[in-house]
Coordinates of C-alpha atoms and ligand atoms in Angstrom, one line a residue:
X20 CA 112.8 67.0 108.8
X21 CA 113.3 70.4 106.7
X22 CA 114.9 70.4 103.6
X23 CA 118.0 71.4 104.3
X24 CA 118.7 68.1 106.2
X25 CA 120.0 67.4 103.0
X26 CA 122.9 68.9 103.3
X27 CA 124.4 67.6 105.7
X28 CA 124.3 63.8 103.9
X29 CA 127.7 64.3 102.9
X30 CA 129.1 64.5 106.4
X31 CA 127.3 61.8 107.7
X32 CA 130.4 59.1 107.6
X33 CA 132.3 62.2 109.9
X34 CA 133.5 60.1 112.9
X35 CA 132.9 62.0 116.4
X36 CA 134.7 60.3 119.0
X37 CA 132.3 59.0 121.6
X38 CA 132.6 59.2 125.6
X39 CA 131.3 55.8 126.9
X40 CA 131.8 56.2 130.2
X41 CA 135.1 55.9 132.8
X42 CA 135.7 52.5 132.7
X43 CA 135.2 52.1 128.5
X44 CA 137.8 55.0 129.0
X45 CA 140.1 53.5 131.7
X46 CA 139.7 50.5 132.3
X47 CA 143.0 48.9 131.5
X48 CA 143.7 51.0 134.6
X49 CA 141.3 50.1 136.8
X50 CA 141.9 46.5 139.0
X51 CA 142.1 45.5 142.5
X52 CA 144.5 42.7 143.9
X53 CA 145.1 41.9 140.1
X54 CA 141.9 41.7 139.1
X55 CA 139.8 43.5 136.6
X56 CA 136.5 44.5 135.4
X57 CA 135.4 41.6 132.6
X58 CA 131.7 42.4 132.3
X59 CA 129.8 45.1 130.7
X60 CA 130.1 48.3 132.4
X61 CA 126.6 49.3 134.2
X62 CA 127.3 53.0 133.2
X63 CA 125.7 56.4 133.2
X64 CA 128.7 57.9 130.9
X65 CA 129.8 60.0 134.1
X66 CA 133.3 61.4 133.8
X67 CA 134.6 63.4 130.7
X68 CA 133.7 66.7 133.0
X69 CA 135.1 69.9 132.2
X70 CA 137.9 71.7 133.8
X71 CA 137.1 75.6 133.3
X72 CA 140.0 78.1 133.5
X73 CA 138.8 80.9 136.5
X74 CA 138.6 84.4 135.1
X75 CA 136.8 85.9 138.3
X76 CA 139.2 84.5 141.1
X77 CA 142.6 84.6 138.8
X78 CA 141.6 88.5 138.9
X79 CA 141.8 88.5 142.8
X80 CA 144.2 86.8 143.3
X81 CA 146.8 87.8 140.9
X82 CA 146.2 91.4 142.9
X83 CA 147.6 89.3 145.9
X84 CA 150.5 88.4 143.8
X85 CA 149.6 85.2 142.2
X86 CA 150.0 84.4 139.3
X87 CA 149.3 81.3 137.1
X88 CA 146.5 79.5 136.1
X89 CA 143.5 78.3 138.1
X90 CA 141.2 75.6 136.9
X91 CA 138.1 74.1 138.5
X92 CA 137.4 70.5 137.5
X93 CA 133.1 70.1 137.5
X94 CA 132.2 67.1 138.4
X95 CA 129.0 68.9 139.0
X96 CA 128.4 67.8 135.5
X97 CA 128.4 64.2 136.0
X98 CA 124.7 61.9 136.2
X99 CA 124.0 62.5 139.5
X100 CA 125.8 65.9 139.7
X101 CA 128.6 64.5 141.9
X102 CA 131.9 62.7 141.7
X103 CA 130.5 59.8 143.2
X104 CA 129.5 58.1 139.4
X105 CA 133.1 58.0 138.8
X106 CA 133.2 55.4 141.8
X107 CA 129.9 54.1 141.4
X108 CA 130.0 52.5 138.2
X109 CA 132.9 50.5 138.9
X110 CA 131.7 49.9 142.3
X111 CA 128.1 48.6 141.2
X112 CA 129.6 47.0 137.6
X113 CA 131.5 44.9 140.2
X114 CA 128.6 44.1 142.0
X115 CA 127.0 42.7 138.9
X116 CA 130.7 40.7 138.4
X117 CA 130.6 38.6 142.1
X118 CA 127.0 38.5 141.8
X119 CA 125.7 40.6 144.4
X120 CA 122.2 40.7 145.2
X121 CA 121.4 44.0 146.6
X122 CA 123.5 46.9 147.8
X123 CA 124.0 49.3 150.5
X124 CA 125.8 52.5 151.6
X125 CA 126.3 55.1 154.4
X126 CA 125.8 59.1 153.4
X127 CA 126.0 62.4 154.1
X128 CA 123.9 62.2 150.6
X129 CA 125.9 62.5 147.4
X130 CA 127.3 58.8 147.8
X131 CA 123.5 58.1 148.3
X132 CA 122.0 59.4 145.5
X133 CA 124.8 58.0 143.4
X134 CA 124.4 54.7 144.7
X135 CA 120.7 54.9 144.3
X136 CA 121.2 55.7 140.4
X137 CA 123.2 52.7 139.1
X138 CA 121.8 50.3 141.5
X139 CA 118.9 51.2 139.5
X140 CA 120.2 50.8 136.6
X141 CA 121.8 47.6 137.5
X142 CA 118.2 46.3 138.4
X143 CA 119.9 45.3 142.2
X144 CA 117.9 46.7 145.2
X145 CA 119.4 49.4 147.3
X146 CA 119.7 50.8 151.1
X147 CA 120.6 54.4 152.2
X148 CA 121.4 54.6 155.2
X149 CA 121.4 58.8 156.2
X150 CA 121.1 60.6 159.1
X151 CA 118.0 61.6 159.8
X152 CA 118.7 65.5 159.7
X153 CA 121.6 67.7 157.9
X154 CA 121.4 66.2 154.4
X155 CA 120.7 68.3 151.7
X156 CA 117.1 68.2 150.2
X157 CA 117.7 67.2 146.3
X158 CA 120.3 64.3 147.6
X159 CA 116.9 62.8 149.3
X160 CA 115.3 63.6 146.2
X161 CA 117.6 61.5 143.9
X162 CA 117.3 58.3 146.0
X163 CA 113.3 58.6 146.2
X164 CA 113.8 59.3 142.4
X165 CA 115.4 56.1 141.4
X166 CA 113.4 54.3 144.1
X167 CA 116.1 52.9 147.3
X168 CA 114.9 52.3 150.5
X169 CA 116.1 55.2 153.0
X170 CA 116.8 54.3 156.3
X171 CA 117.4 57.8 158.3
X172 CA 119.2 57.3 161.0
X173 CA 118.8 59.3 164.2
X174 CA 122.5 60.1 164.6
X175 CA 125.3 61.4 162.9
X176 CA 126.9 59.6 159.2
X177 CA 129.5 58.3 161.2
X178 CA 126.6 56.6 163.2
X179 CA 125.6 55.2 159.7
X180 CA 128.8 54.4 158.6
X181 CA 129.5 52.0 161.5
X182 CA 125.9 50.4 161.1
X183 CA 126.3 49.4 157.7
X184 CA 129.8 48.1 158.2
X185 CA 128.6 45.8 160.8
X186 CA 125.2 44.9 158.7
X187 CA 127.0 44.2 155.2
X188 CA 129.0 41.7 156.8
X189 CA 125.9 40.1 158.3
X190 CA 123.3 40.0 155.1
X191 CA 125.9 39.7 152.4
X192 CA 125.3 43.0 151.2
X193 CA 127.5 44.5 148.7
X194 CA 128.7 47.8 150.4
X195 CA 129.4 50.9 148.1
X196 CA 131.2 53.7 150.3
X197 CA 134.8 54.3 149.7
X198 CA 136.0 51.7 151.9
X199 CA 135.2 49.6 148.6
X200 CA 138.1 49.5 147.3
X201 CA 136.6 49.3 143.3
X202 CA 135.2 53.5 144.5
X203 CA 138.2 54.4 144.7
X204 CA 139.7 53.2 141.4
X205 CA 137.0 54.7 139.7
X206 CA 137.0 58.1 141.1
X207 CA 141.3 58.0 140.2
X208 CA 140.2 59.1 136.8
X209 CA 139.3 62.2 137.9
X210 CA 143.2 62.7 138.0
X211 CA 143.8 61.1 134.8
X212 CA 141.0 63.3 132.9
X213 CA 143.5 66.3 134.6
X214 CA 146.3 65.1 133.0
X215 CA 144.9 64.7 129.6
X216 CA 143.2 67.7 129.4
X217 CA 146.3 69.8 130.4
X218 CA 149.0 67.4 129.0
X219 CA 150.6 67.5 132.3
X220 CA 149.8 67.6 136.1
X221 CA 149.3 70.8 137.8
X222 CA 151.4 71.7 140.5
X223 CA 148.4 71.6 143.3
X224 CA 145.6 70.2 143.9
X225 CA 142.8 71.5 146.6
X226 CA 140.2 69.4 147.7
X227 CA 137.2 69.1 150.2
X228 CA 137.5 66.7 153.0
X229 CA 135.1 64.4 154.4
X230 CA 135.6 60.6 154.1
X231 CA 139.0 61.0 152.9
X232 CA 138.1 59.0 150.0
X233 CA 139.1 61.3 146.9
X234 CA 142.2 62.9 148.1
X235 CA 143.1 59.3 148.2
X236 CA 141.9 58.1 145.0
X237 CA 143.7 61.5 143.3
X238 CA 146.5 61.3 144.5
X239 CA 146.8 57.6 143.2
X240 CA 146.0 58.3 139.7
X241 CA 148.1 60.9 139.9
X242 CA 151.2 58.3 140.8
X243 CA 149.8 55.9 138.1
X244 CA 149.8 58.1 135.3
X245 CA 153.6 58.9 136.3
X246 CA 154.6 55.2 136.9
X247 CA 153.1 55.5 133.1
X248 CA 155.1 58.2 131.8
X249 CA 151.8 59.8 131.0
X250 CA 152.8 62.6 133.2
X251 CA 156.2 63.5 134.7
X252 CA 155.9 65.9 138.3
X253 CA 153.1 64.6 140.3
X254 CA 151.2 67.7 142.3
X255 CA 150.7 68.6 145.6
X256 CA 147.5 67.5 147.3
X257 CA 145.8 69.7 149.4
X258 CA 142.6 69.1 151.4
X259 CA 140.6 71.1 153.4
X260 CA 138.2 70.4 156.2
X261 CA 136.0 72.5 158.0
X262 CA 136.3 73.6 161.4
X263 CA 133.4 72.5 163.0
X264 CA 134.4 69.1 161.4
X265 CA 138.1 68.3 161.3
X266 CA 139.1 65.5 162.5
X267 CA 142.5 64.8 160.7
X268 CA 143.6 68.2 161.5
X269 CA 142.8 68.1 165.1
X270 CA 144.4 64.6 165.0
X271 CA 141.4 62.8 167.0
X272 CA 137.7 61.8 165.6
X273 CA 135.1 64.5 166.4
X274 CA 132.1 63.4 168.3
X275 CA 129.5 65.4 166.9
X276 CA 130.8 67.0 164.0
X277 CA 129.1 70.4 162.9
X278 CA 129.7 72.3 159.2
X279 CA 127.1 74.1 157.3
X280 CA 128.8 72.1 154.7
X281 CA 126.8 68.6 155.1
X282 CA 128.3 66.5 152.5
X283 CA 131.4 66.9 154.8
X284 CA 130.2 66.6 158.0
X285 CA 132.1 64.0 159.1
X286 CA 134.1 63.6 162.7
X287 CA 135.7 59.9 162.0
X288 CA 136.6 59.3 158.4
X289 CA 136.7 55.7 156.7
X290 CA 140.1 56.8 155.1
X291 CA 141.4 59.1 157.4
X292 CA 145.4 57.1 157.0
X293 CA 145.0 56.8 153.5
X294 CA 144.4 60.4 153.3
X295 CA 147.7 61.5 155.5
X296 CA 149.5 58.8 153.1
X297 CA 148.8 60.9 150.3
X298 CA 149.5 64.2 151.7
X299 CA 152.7 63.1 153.2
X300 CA 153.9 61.2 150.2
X301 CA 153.0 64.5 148.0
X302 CA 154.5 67.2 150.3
X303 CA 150.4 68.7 150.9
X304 CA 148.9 69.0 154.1
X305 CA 145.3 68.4 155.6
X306 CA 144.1 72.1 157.0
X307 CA 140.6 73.7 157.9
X308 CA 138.6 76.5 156.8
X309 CA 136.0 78.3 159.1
X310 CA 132.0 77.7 157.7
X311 CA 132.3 81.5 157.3
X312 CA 135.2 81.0 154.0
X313 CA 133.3 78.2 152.8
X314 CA 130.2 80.5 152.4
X315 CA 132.3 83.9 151.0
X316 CA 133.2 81.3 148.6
X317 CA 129.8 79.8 147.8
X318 CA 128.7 83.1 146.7
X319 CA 131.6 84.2 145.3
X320 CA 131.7 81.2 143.1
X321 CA 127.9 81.6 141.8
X322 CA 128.1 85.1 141.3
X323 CA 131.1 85.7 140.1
X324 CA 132.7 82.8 138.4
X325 CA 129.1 81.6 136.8
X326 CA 129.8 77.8 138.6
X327 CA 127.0 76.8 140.5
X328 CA 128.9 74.4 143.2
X329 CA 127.4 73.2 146.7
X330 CA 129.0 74.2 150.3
X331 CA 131.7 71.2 150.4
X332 CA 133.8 71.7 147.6
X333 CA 134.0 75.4 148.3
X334 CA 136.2 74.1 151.5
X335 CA 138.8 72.7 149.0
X336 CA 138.7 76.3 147.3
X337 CA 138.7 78.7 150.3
X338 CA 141.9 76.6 151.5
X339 CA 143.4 77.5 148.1
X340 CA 142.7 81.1 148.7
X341 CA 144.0 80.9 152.4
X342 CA 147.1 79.5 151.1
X343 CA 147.8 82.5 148.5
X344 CA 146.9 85.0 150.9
X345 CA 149.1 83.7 153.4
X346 CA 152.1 82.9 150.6
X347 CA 152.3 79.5 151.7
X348 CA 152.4 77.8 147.7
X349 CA 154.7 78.9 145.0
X350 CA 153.4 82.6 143.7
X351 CA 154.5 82.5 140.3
X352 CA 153.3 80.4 137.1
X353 CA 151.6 78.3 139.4
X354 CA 148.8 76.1 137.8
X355 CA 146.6 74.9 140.2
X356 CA 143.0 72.6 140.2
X357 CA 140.3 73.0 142.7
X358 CA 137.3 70.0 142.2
X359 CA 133.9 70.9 142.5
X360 CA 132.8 67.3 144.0
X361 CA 128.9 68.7 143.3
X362 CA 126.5 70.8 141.9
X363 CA 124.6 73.5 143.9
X364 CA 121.6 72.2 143.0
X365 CA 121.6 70.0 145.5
X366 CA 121.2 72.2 148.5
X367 CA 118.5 74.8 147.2
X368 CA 117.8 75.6 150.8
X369 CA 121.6 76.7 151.1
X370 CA 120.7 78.7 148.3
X371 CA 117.6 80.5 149.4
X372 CA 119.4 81.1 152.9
X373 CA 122.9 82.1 152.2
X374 CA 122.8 84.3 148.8
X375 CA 120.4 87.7 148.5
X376 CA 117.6 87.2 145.9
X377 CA 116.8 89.7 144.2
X378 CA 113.3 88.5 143.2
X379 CA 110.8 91.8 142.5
X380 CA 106.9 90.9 142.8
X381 CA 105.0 93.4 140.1
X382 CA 101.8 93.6 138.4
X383 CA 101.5 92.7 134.9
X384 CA 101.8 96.3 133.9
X385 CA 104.6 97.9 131.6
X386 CA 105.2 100.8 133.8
X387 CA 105.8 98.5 137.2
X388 CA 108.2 96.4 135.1
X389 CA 110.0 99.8 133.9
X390 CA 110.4 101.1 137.0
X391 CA 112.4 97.9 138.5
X392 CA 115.0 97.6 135.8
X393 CA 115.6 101.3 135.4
X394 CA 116.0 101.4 139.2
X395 CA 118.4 98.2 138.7
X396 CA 120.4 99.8 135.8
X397 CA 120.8 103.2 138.0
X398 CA 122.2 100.8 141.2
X399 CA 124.5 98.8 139.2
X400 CA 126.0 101.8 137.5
X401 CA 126.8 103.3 140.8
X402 CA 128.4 99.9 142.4
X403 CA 130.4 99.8 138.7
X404 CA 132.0 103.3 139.8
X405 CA 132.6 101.9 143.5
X406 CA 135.9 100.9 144.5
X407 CA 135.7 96.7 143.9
X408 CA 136.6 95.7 147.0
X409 CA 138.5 92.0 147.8
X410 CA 136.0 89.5 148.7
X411 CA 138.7 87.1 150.8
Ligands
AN7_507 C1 130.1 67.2 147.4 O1 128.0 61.2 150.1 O2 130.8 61.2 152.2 O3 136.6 63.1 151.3 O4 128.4 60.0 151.9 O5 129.5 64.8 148.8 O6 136.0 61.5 149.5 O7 134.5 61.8 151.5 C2 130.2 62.8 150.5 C3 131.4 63.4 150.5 C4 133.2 66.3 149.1 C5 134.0 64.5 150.6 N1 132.3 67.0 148.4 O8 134.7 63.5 149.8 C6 128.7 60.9 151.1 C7 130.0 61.6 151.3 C8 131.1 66.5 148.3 C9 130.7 65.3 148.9 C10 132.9 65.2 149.8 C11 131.7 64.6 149.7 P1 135.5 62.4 150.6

């Protein structure tokens, strides 16, 4: 300790409020046929994420006649770099309630790796159950990480999905995907964090669509927190699915659903009713984007806006920009969130394949390394004095 430690004795009685987690936060909130959470939470201190203001996409599309405010909410940032913690540590803190003796989910990865993480920290023994192929590397990584037994399935997550229902019921195993209705309350908060951040509820709200699971769970803490008074206009919910994997739009489950987005890859989802329920009651709608949007996004987001997100939740935001371009939301002082569900660190193969590196290989030599960045400089100068052309 240096010496001038000592000066900051006097502040040492200074009172920083503390984040403890989602259910320390919101619990009082949080029940299920009446009943509540009464134990110590099994937490990670997920939630609390930020919800950043766009500077990079605002520009755009105010130039298409928008105008408002546009803010992503990065739940990214949570432990496992998804929005699955907000579910999971209710879901698993139940577990530990009833006095379940090991757990078990279907994934296209996220809910995996999530699921992995408290189970571990809940000391209760856990199964993934993944398909085989299409899930994104560091997803696999996580569960090896915090040690759950991976069962890769040679099919689709909807394949999974229907194996773990039946096999939970059989061995008594405590099931995690957002059929669990304790996922669900716990990933609500998202809406409340919204709502305190702003002081109000925005006036849309795009999401991703795979499961169905969080449009849900939004949409009701959005209703709570008016049945509150916390808030008083609930928003429009938006989700967005991809083509190649649409079911809800197409209004019949897709055999073999395709999306370079794998997280959503997804032809027959758990909450598919749910999901029109809270469209319908919010005057949104359920719509696709091609893989093609979701990628323009991808990069768009990285190297633009500075928010590394993966493929999934840029679905939720190339709807968003589909619906401006096409004037189908209100154009003026609008204030709308987009949620990035995860981090782009999960996918780094997506990463290598879809966005140009510009990696230069040189000798450890001062002139080699001149060379590059006075090249560079030259190139960016001339794209500066290029027309900047729309990226959507
Ligand atoms: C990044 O992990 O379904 O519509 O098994 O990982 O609530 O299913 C993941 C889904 C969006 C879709 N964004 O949310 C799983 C899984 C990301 C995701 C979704 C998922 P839901």
């Amino acid at each position: 300790m240096g010496s001038e430690d000592n000066n900051l004795k006097g502040n040492r009685n200074f009172q920083q409020r503390k984040w403890q987690g989602i259910i320390h936060e919101y619990g009082d909130f949080i029940s299920v046929e009446g009943e509540k959470i009464n134990i110590e939470p099994v937490t990670l201190l997920e939630g609390n994420t930020p919800l950043i203001e766009s500077v990079c996409l605002a520009k755009e599309l105010r130039d298409m006649g928008f105008s408002g405010k546009i803010y992503f909410k990065y739940e990214g940032l949570n432990p496992t770099s998804s929005f699955k913690d907000r579910g999971m540590t209710v879901a698993i803190t139940r577990a530990k309630q009833i006095g379940a003796h090991a757990t078990i989910c279907a994934s296209t990865g996220n809910t995996s790796a999530s699921a992995a993480a408290y189970s571990a920290r809940a000391n209760l023994p856990v199964f993934v159950v993944v398909p085989e192929k299409n899930v994104a590397t560091g997803k696999i990584i996580q569960a090896v990480a915090h040690g759950a037994r991976i069962i890769r399935v040679k099919g689709n997550f909807d394949d999974a999905l229907s194996l773990v229902r039946k096999i939970s019921d059989d061995f008594g195993l405590f099931i995690v995907n957002s059929i669990n209705p304790w996922r669900i309350e716990g990933q609500k908060t998202a809406a409340f964090e919204v709502c305190d951040t702003l002081g109000f509820a925005p006036d849309y709200h795009f999401l991703p669509v795979g499961n169905a699971g969080n449009i849900y769970a939004y949409w009701l803490g959005y209703k709570q927190y008016k049945a509150l008074g916390k808030i008083n206009e609930t928003p429009k919910m938006f989700g967005f699915q991809a083509e190649g994997a649409a079911p809800i739009v197409r209004g019949h489950p897709v055999e073999n659903p395709e999306t370079i987005a794998s997280a959503i890859r997804i032809g027959n989802p758990a909450n598919w009713k749910k999901a029109e329920l809270a469209v319908k009651e919010s005057d949104g709608l359920i719509d696709m984007v091609s893989d093609e949007e979701i990628i323009s996004v991808y990069r768009f987001m990285g190297e633009k806006e500075g928010i590394f997100c993966e493929l999934a939740p840029c679905a939720g935001i190339a709807g968003f920009i589909k619906m401006v371009k096409n004037k189908k939301i209100k154009m003026k002082d609008t204030v709308v969130v987009c949620t990035i569900t995860g981090h782009g660190l999960k996918d780094p193969e997506a990463t290598m394949n879809l966005i140009k590196t510009k990696q230069f290989f040189v000798e450890p030599k001062f002139s080699e390394i001149k060379k590059v960045i006075e090249e560079e400089i030259k190139k960016s100068k001339e794209k500066d004095l290029e027309m900047e052309q729309h990226k959507f």
